[in-house]
Each structure stands twice: as C-alpha cells, then as structure tokens.
Amino acid sequence: MKVGRRETFNSAHRLYKEGWSDAKNLEVFGKCSNPNYHGHNYVMETWVEGPVNPDTGYVIDLKILKQIIRTEVTDKFDHRNLNLDIPEFEGINPTAENIAKVAWELMSKKIPAHLKLTIRLWETENNIVEYSGN
Ligand code: NI
C-alpha cells in the first residue's frame, strides 16, 4: 500500500558548474544558469509504501509524515536560495534531481525502516523527477 502527501515550497537556485565559463554554463544549463538566480514553485510529493498496520489501519500516520516533510525539508527550503542558504547543496548543483535526492536523504532518517520512501518533485508543471534511494 502507498500513501502520499503533497507539499509545496518556493526556492531560488542557479544551475552551474564551478570552473566552467559563463558561456559554457549558458550552453549547458541555458537560462537556469542566470548568475542572479531564478525561482520555482516546487511541488513535492512524498510517498511511503509498506504494510497497513493492523492496529491503526495506517501505513504511516499522515500527520506525522506532514511534520517530517515540513521539519526536514519544506521549512528549510521555502523562501531560501538553495545554492547559498542550504548547506546540503554546497558543491552540489541544485537540479530537480539533486533536490529530490537531498530531500530523500533528509527524510529517510525519520521514516521507519520497514517503509519505502519515494520523492516525486515537480519543478514545473511539466518537469518531474522521482527518487526512491537509488
Ligand atoms: Ni531552475
């Protein structure tokens, strides 16, 4: 059984590789390499898969999942510059892939080990990434 929760956060970022010229970064990352940053309204789905607990009828209490999402990810990332404000992105390009990976790593520590965690991150209405730990 899978249960999920949708949360949103707004963050600024810049995609670039240090050591590359602005021209090379523009070639690879396009407008996303704008040196003055740009923002996205991220939509993050957090999915938890596992057995239904016969005592509670839950896979995981969604109130608890909500708290984990907010404490570990959305309260930290919301209205922040991912490159500059979030230590987890030091030296890591904050692509949707890497944001999903960092969010998964922050939350997986708090999710009971018998449950499988999946993060699905919408960077735009059309671009989605999904990460389940590999
Ligand atoms: Ni972007």
PDB file of N, CA and C and ligand atoms in Angstrom, residues 13 32 38 40 123, ligand 1:
ATOM      1  N   HIS A  13      17.315  29.245  -7.219  1.00  0.00           N
ATOM      2  CA  HIS A  13      18.542  28.481  -7.464  1.00  0.00           C
ATOM      3  C   HIS A  13      19.222  28.984  -8.723  1.00  0.00           C
ATOM      4  N   CYS A  32      18.725  28.687 -16.890  1.00  0.00           N
ATOM      5  CA  CYS A  32      18.866  28.242 -15.496  1.00  0.00           C
ATOM      6  C   CYS A  32      20.232  28.591 -14.923  1.00  0.00           C
ATOM      7  N   HIS A  38      17.093  32.390 -10.161  1.00  0.00           N
ATOM      8  CA  HIS A  38      15.687  32.452 -10.548  1.00  0.00           C
ATOM      9  C   HIS A  38      14.939  31.498  -9.630  1.00  0.00           C
ATOM     10  N   HIS A  40      11.502  28.822  -8.487  1.00  0.00           N
ATOM     11  CA  HIS A  40      10.479  27.863  -8.889  1.00  0.00           C
ATOM     12  C   HIS A  40       9.488  27.674  -7.755  1.00  0.00           C
ATOM     13  N   GLU A 123       9.255  20.365 -10.714  1.00  0.00           N
ATOM     14  CA  GLU A 123       9.932  21.663 -10.753  1.00  0.00           C
ATOM     15  C   GLU A 123       9.100  22.677 -11.525  1.00  0.00           C
TER      16      GLU A 123
HETATM   17 NI    NI B   1      15.551  26.453 -12.464  1.00  0.00          NI
END
